[in-house]
């Protein structure tokens, strides 16, 4: 019994101490609230608050009813800042009065290096839908028969803001007559300017096509594009590139004979995709 009382007391004290380190309470229109430290406010747009467990949460200002000081917070006077945008309550003893945002905030004294458009390290997934326009001509096949639609999905690890590496699978559909092939590939990708809403990317896929014997072969893709970051952490990708697709075919020789050889069904490829 004494142990139970002691554990309950320790839990209560730890919760109270943790609450002292959370200076703000954000009240939401759905009736919920979150205690934490506000790291950024953009008036009439959004705010970011860091909770007691270290997680960052982003809320639109249209979702917020009010922001107030936490009564349990142990106040520590921050270093002077050049542009204080939060009006404190008139009396230090009045904690229930909502704080009002007056201009673009300067929260330099809050410990944060978070950017709402940055790529977070860890697991990431991609889905792409593309169209490939054939650039090669063959005697026994209409050029349009080699146009194709490609769908692909990959999962992997975002090592940092620059580099992602994953593996995936997809399907090439030759919609006029030839059927389709299944793709397996590794997927390296490089991202640039990821602290902005719009960034640049270089995308590669290196793998093999499986399926009908006539459509088996080495598959590669390289492309350049734009990534439009979302506040949720995901992004929309627009990519233009070139697909190399080597299959078994026949080449017409100068002596009027046919020779079996690898043929590249090269194509210009446009893709729209999503990452999350």
mmCIF file of C-alpha atoms in Angstrom:
data_model
loop_
_atom_site.group_PDB
_atom_site.id
_atom_site.type_symbol
_atom_site.label_atom_id
_atom_site.label_comp_id
_atom_site.label_asym_id
_atom_site.label_seq_id
_atom_site.Cartn_x
_atom_site.Cartn_y
_atom_site.Cartn_z
ATOM 1 C CA UNK A 1 0.000 0.000 0.000
ATOM 2 C CA UNK A 2 2.808 2.377 0.912
ATOM 3 C CA UNK A 3 4.552 1.578 -2.383
ATOM 4 C CA UNK A 4 1.401 2.412 -4.312
ATOM 5 C CA UNK A 5 1.060 5.748 -2.537
ATOM 6 C CA UNK A 6 4.742 6.509 -3.189
ATOM 7 C CA UNK A 7 4.446 5.691 -6.910
ATOM 8 C CA UNK A 8 1.340 7.844 -7.211
ATOM 9 C CA UNK A 9 3.133 10.738 -5.496
ATOM 10 C CA UNK A 10 6.160 10.409 -7.791
ATOM 11 C CA UNK A 11 3.896 10.375 -10.857
ATOM 12 C CA UNK A 12 2.052 13.479 -9.643
ATOM 13 C CA UNK A 13 5.305 15.336 -8.964
ATOM 14 C CA UNK A 14 6.752 14.416 -12.379
ATOM 15 C CA UNK A 15 3.618 15.664 -14.136
ATOM 16 C CA UNK A 16 3.703 18.896 -12.137
ATOM 17 C CA UNK A 17 7.415 19.471 -12.861
ATOM 18 C CA UNK A 18 6.880 18.781 -16.560
ATOM 19 C CA UNK A 19 4.004 21.272 -16.643
ATOM 20 C CA UNK A 20 6.323 23.959 -15.247
ATOM 21 C CA UNK A 21 8.440 23.731 -18.425
ATOM 22 C CA UNK A 22 5.454 24.298 -20.785
ATOM 23 C CA UNK A 23 4.803 28.049 -20.928
ATOM 24 C CA UNK A 24 1.783 28.163 -23.283
ATOM 25 C CA UNK A 25 -1.604 26.503 -23.668
ATOM 26 C CA UNK A 26 -3.234 26.529 -27.120
ATOM 27 C CA UNK A 27 -7.025 26.096 -27.073
ATOM 28 C CA UNK A 28 -8.580 24.660 -30.258
ATOM 29 C CA UNK A 29 -12.057 25.069 -31.699
ATOM 30 C CA UNK A 30 -12.692 21.321 -31.420
ATOM 31 C CA UNK A 31 -12.536 21.643 -27.632
ATOM 32 C CA UNK A 32 -9.056 20.169 -27.221
ATOM 33 C CA UNK A 33 -5.990 21.982 -25.953
ATOM 34 C CA UNK A 34 -2.243 21.376 -25.953
ATOM 35 C CA UNK A 35 0.403 22.536 -23.472
ATOM 36 C CA UNK A 36 3.840 23.295 -24.815
ATOM 37 C CA UNK A 37 6.308 25.889 -26.038
ATOM 38 C CA UNK A 38 5.337 27.842 -29.151
ATOM 39 C CA UNK A 39 8.279 27.867 -31.548
ATOM 40 C CA UNK A 40 6.713 29.853 -34.385
ATOM 41 C CA UNK A 41 3.618 31.912 -35.138
ATOM 42 C CA UNK A 42 2.704 33.344 -38.538
ATOM 43 C CA UNK A 43 -0.280 35.684 -38.046
ATOM 44 C CA UNK A 44 -3.472 34.644 -39.838
ATOM 45 C CA UNK A 45 -1.720 31.492 -41.032
ATOM 46 C CA UNK A 46 -0.372 28.886 -38.587
ATOM 47 C CA UNK A 47 1.579 28.187 -35.427
ATOM 48 C CA UNK A 48 3.986 25.445 -34.340
ATOM 49 C CA UNK A 49 4.055 24.237 -30.727
ATOM 50 C CA UNK A 50 6.499 21.800 -29.110
ATOM 51 C CA UNK A 51 4.819 19.518 -26.585
ATOM 52 C CA UNK A 52 6.301 18.090 -23.406
ATOM 53 C CA UNK A 53 7.392 14.884 -25.172
ATOM 54 C CA UNK A 54 9.369 16.863 -27.750
ATOM 55 C CA UNK A 55 6.946 16.464 -30.658
ATOM 56 C CA UNK A 56 6.147 19.416 -32.928
ATOM 57 C CA UNK A 57 2.517 20.128 -33.827
ATOM 58 C CA UNK A 58 1.305 22.553 -36.498
ATOM 59 C CA UNK A 59 -2.144 24.172 -36.331
ATOM 60 C CA UNK A 60 -3.830 26.624 -38.656
ATOM 61 C CA UNK A 61 -4.762 29.855 -36.908
ATOM 62 C CA UNK A 62 -8.341 29.235 -38.064
ATOM 63 C CA UNK A 63 -8.332 26.181 -35.742
ATOM 64 C CA UNK A 64 -7.153 28.173 -32.711
ATOM 65 C CA UNK A 65 -9.508 29.831 -30.210
ATOM 66 C CA UNK A 66 -6.899 31.370 -27.924
ATOM 67 C CA UNK A 67 -3.349 31.135 -26.612
ATOM 68 C CA UNK A 68 -2.696 31.664 -22.933
ATOM 69 C CA UNK A 69 0.072 31.312 -20.407
ATOM 70 C CA UNK A 70 0.252 28.086 -18.436
ATOM 71 C CA UNK A 71 -0.418 28.911 -14.738
ATOM 72 C CA UNK A 72 2.027 26.177 -13.694
ATOM 73 C CA UNK A 73 4.866 27.568 -15.789
ATOM 74 C CA UNK A 74 7.966 28.652 -13.889
ATOM 75 C CA UNK A 75 8.814 31.948 -15.573
ATOM 76 C CA UNK A 76 12.357 32.553 -16.817
ATOM 77 C CA UNK A 77 13.089 35.936 -18.307
ATOM 78 C CA UNK A 78 14.367 35.383 -21.877
ATOM 79 C CA UNK A 79 17.158 37.402 -23.472
ATOM 80 C CA UNK A 80 16.042 40.690 -24.986
ATOM 81 C CA UNK A 81 14.748 40.387 -28.545
ATOM 82 C CA UNK A 82 14.428 43.039 -31.198
ATOM 83 C CA UNK A 83 10.779 42.464 -32.032
ATOM 84 C CA UNK A 84 8.494 41.100 -29.352
ATOM 85 C CA UNK A 85 5.187 40.293 -31.009
ATOM 86 C CA UNK A 86 3.233 38.771 -28.151
ATOM 87 C CA UNK A 87 1.457 41.145 -25.784
ATOM 88 C CA UNK A 88 1.662 39.858 -22.226
ATOM 89 C CA UNK A 89 -1.276 40.198 -19.862
ATOM 90 C CA UNK A 90 -1.352 43.454 -17.930
ATOM 91 C CA UNK A 91 -0.755 41.749 -14.605
ATOM 92 C CA UNK A 92 1.752 38.964 -14.036
ATOM 93 C CA UNK A 93 -0.822 37.383 -11.722
ATOM 94 C CA UNK A 94 -3.461 37.135 -14.454
ATOM 95 C CA UNK A 95 -2.828 34.018 -16.488
ATOM 96 C CA UNK A 96 -6.203 33.370 -18.128
ATOM 97 C CA UNK A 97 -6.115 36.370 -20.433
ATOM 98 C CA UNK A 98 -5.409 35.236 -24.021
ATOM 99 C CA UNK A 99 -2.189 36.403 -25.640
ATOM 100 C CA UNK A 100 -2.618 38.411 -28.830
ATOM 101 C CA UNK A 101 -0.344 38.148 -31.846
ATOM 102 C CA UNK A 102 0.361 41.614 -33.220
ATOM 103 C CA UNK A 103 2.937 41.093 -35.998
ATOM 104 C CA UNK A 104 5.483 38.649 -37.422
ATOM 105 C CA UNK A 105 7.011 37.035 -34.304
ATOM 106 C CA UNK A 106 10.622 36.854 -33.302
ATOM 107 C CA UNK A 107 10.980 33.686 -31.214
ATOM 108 C CA UNK A 108 14.772 33.477 -31.364
ATOM 109 C CA UNK A 109 14.947 32.622 -27.666
ATOM 110 C CA UNK A 110 12.903 29.457 -28.202
ATOM 111 C CA UNK A 111 15.129 26.440 -28.954
ATOM 112 C CA UNK A 112 14.006 25.262 -32.393
ATOM 113 C CA UNK A 113 15.598 24.366 -35.725
ATOM 114 C CA UNK A 114 12.379 23.058 -37.236
ATOM 115 C CA UNK A 115 11.247 24.136 -40.698
ATOM 116 C CA UNK A 116 7.728 23.240 -41.747
ATOM 117 C CA UNK A 117 8.879 22.401 -45.296
ATOM 118 C CA UNK A 118 12.037 20.451 -44.395
ATOM 119 C CA UNK A 119 12.284 16.739 -45.158
ATOM 120 C CA UNK A 120 12.350 14.795 -41.910
ATOM 121 C CA UNK A 121 14.772 11.903 -41.527
ATOM 122 C CA UNK A 122 13.381 8.398 -41.458
ATOM 123 C CA UNK A 123 10.819 6.360 -43.342
ATOM 124 C CA UNK A 124 9.428 7.819 -46.579
ATOM 125 C CA UNK A 125 7.198 6.410 -49.320
ATOM 126 C CA UNK A 126 6.630 7.471 -52.937
ATOM 127 C CA UNK A 127 3.858 6.864 -55.449
ATOM 128 C CA UNK A 128 4.302 7.893 -59.108
ATOM 129 C CA UNK A 129 2.047 7.810 -62.152
ATOM 130 C CA UNK A 130 3.764 8.444 -65.485
ATOM 131 C CA UNK A 131 3.377 8.459 -69.246
ATOM 132 C CA UNK A 132 6.238 7.419 -71.557
ATOM 133 C CA UNK A 133 6.312 8.623 -75.169
ATOM 134 C CA UNK A 134 8.347 6.270 -77.364
ATOM 135 C CA UNK A 135 11.282 7.874 -79.230
ATOM 136 C CA UNK A 136 12.376 4.844 -81.285
ATOM 137 C CA UNK A 137 11.095 3.506 -84.638
ATOM 138 C CA UNK A 138 10.997 -0.160 -85.605
ATOM 139 C CA UNK A 139 10.053 -1.785 -88.900
ATOM 140 C CA UNK A 140 7.657 -4.388 -87.527
ATOM 141 C CA UNK A 141 6.059 -2.364 -84.704
ATOM 142 C CA UNK A 142 4.048 0.838 -84.825
ATOM 143 C CA UNK A 143 5.733 3.578 -82.810
ATOM 144 C CA UNK A 144 2.546 4.307 -80.874
ATOM 145 C CA UNK A 145 2.402 0.683 -79.697
ATOM 146 C CA UNK A 146 5.459 1.345 -77.555
ATOM 147 C CA UNK A 147 3.905 4.274 -75.689
ATOM 148 C CA UNK A 148 3.103 3.212 -72.164
ATOM 149 C CA UNK A 149 1.689 4.152 -68.791
ATOM 150 C CA UNK A 150 3.785 3.457 -65.699
ATOM 151 C CA UNK A 151 2.733 3.173 -62.070
ATOM 152 C CA UNK A 152 5.299 2.684 -59.330
ATOM 153 C CA UNK A 153 5.608 2.653 -55.552
ATOM 154 C CA UNK A 154 8.731 2.723 -53.407
ATOM 155 C CA UNK A 155 9.600 2.829 -49.715
ATOM 156 C CA UNK A 156 12.902 3.629 -48.054
ATOM 157 C CA UNK A 157 14.842 5.924 -45.771
ATOM 158 C CA UNK A 158 15.341 9.696 -45.947
ATOM 159 C CA UNK A 159 18.908 9.943 -44.601
ATOM 160 C CA UNK A 160 18.979 13.756 -44.535
ATOM 161 C CA UNK A 161 17.532 16.770 -46.379
ATOM 162 C CA UNK A 162 19.531 15.795 -49.480
ATOM 163 C CA UNK A 163 19.456 12.035 -49.968
ATOM 164 C CA UNK A 164 16.808 9.301 -50.075
ATOM 165 C CA UNK A 165 17.369 5.624 -50.902
ATOM 166 C CA UNK A 166 14.663 3.025 -51.262
ATOM 167 C CA UNK A 167 13.367 0.093 -53.281
ATOM 168 C CA UNK A 168 10.129 -0.374 -55.114
ATOM 169 C CA UNK A 169 7.955 -2.076 -57.673
ATOM 170 C CA UNK A 170 5.764 -0.956 -60.533
ATOM 171 C CA UNK A 171 3.918 -1.845 -63.699
ATOM 172 C CA UNK A 172 4.482 -0.808 -67.324
ATOM 173 C CA UNK A 173 1.299 -0.965 -69.406
ATOM 174 C CA UNK A 174 1.671 -0.874 -73.219
ATOM 175 C CA UNK A 175 -1.938 0.105 -73.717
ATOM 176 C CA UNK A 176 -2.212 -0.402 -77.491
ATOM 177 C CA UNK A 177 -1.352 -4.082 -77.918
ATOM 178 C CA UNK A 178 1.755 -5.453 -76.268
ATOM 179 C CA UNK A 179 0.502 -6.042 -72.727
ATOM 180 C CA UNK A 180 2.639 -5.094 -69.769
ATOM 181 C CA UNK A 181 5.622 -5.820 -67.563
ATOM 182 C CA UNK A 182 6.338 -5.700 -63.830
ATOM 183 C CA UNK A 183 9.173 -3.552 -62.539
ATOM 184 C CA UNK A 184 11.465 -4.001 -59.536
ATOM 185 C CA UNK A 185 14.059 -1.321 -58.839
ATOM 186 C CA UNK A 186 16.234 0.559 -56.393
ATOM 187 C CA UNK A 187 15.358 4.215 -56.003
ATOM 188 C CA UNK A 188 18.000 6.855 -55.135
ATOM 189 C CA UNK A 189 16.847 10.472 -55.060
ATOM 190 C CA UNK A 190 18.444 13.848 -54.369
ATOM 191 C CA UNK A 191 16.513 16.893 -53.108
ATOM 192 C CA UNK A 192 17.627 20.534 -53.118
ATOM 193 C CA UNK A 193 16.280 23.731 -51.471
ATOM 194 C CA UNK A 194 14.145 21.735 -49.058
ATOM 195 C CA UNK A 195 13.696 24.610 -46.624
ATOM 196 C CA UNK A 196 11.440 26.268 -49.188
ATOM 197 C CA UNK A 197 7.981 25.247 -50.262
ATOM 198 C CA UNK A 198 9.231 24.573 -53.798
ATOM 199 C CA UNK A 199 12.437 22.550 -54.192
ATOM 200 C CA UNK A 200 14.321 20.774 -56.954
ATOM 201 C CA UNK A 201 14.975 17.073 -57.275
ATOM 202 C CA UNK A 202 16.947 14.521 -59.290
ATOM 203 C CA UNK A 203 15.308 11.108 -59.443
ATOM 204 C CA UNK A 204 16.752 7.731 -60.491
ATOM 205 C CA UNK A 205 15.363 4.219 -60.800
ATOM 206 C CA UNK A 206 17.551 1.236 -61.688
ATOM 207 C CA UNK A 207 16.032 -2.210 -61.996
ATOM 208 C CA UNK A 208 14.608 -4.996 -64.127
ATOM 209 C CA UNK A 209 11.336 -5.630 -65.964
ATOM 210 C CA UNK A 210 9.613 -8.984 -65.504
ATOM 211 C CA UNK A 211 6.681 -10.592 -67.284
ATOM 212 C CA UNK A 212 6.260 -11.668 -70.886
ATOM 213 C CA UNK A 213 9.498 -12.899 -72.414
ATOM 214 C CA UNK A 214 9.492 -10.218 -75.112
ATOM 215 C CA UNK A 215 9.268 -7.472 -72.463
ATOM 216 C CA UNK A 216 11.892 -8.644 -69.977
ATOM 217 C CA UNK A 217 14.995 -6.547 -69.608
ATOM 218 C CA UNK A 218 17.012 -3.907 -67.783
ATOM 219 C CA UNK A 219 15.066 -0.776 -66.856
ATOM 220 C CA UNK A 220 16.464 2.623 -65.849
ATOM 221 C CA UNK A 221 14.985 6.084 -65.380
ATOM 222 C CA UNK A 222 16.630 9.439 -64.729
ATOM 223 C CA UNK A 223 14.742 12.680 -64.349
ATOM 224 C CA UNK A 224 14.736 16.241 -63.064
ATOM 225 C CA UNK A 225 11.766 17.907 -61.428
ATOM 226 C CA UNK A 226 10.096 20.068 -58.821
ATOM 227 C CA UNK A 227 8.801 19.159 -55.370
ATOM 228 C CA UNK A 228 6.017 21.209 -53.769
ATOM 229 C CA UNK A 229 6.207 20.606 -50.029
ATOM 230 C CA UNK A 230 3.115 20.329 -47.854
ATOM 231 C CA UNK A 231 2.929 21.265 -44.172
ATOM 232 C CA UNK A 232 1.905 17.701 -43.389
ATOM 233 C CA UNK A 233 5.474 16.617 -44.275
ATOM 234 C CA UNK A 234 4.584 15.163 -47.669
ATOM 235 C CA UNK A 235 5.022 16.620 -51.119
ATOM 236 C CA UNK A 236 3.758 16.720 -54.703
ATOM 237 C CA UNK A 237 6.349 15.929 -57.387
ATOM 238 C CA UNK A 238 6.463 16.828 -61.084
ATOM 239 C CA UNK A 239 9.264 15.059 -62.981
ATOM 240 C CA UNK A 240 10.441 15.013 -66.609
ATOM 241 C CA UNK A 241 13.050 12.454 -67.647
ATOM 242 C CA UNK A 242 14.120 9.648 -69.929
ATOM 243 C CA UNK A 243 13.479 5.912 -69.597
ATOM 244 C CA UNK A 244 15.859 3.277 -70.952
ATOM 245 C CA UNK A 245 14.262 -0.143 -71.363
ATOM 246 C CA UNK A 246 16.383 -2.896 -72.934
ATOM 247 C CA UNK A 247 14.507 -5.929 -74.288
ATOM 248 C CA UNK A 248 15.299 -8.779 -76.679
ATOM 249 C CA UNK A 249 14.589 -7.756 -80.274
ATOM 250 C CA UNK A 250 15.776 -8.155 -83.846
ATOM 251 C CA UNK A 251 17.998 -5.826 -85.881
ATOM 252 C CA UNK A 252 17.808 -5.770 -89.688
ATOM 253 C CA UNK A 253 21.394 -6.113 -91.001
ATOM 254 C CA UNK A 254 22.906 -4.810 -94.258
ATOM 255 C CA UNK A 255 22.934 -8.317 -95.782
ATOM 256 C CA UNK A 256 19.134 -8.394 -95.443
ATOM 257 C CA UNK A 257 19.188 -10.812 -92.524
ATOM 258 C CA UNK A 258 17.857 -10.484 -88.994
ATOM 259 C CA UNK A 259 19.988 -10.669 -85.888
ATOM 260 C CA UNK A 260 18.695 -11.072 -82.350
ATOM 261 C CA UNK A 261 19.958 -8.288 -80.124
ATOM 262 C CA UNK A 262 19.095 -6.039 -77.187
ATOM 263 C CA UNK A 263 16.819 -3.187 -78.250
ATOM 264 C CA UNK A 264 16.290 -0.028 -76.221
ATOM 265 C CA UNK A 265 12.638 1.018 -76.026
ATOM 266 C CA UNK A 266 13.744 4.497 -75.013
ATOM 267 C CA UNK A 267 11.050 7.001 -74.103
ATOM 268 C CA UNK A 268 10.550 10.523 -72.795
ATOM 269 C CA UNK A 269 8.673 10.186 -69.507
ATOM 270 C CA UNK A 270 6.553 12.650 -67.561
ATOM 271 C CA UNK A 271 5.540 11.753 -63.992
ATOM 272 C CA UNK A 272 3.357 13.180 -61.286
ATOM 273 C CA UNK A 273 3.844 11.733 -57.836
ATOM 274 C CA UNK A 274 3.357 12.048 -54.101
ATOM 275 C CA UNK A 275 5.638 11.381 -51.153
ATOM 276 C CA UNK A 276 4.674 10.964 -47.537
#
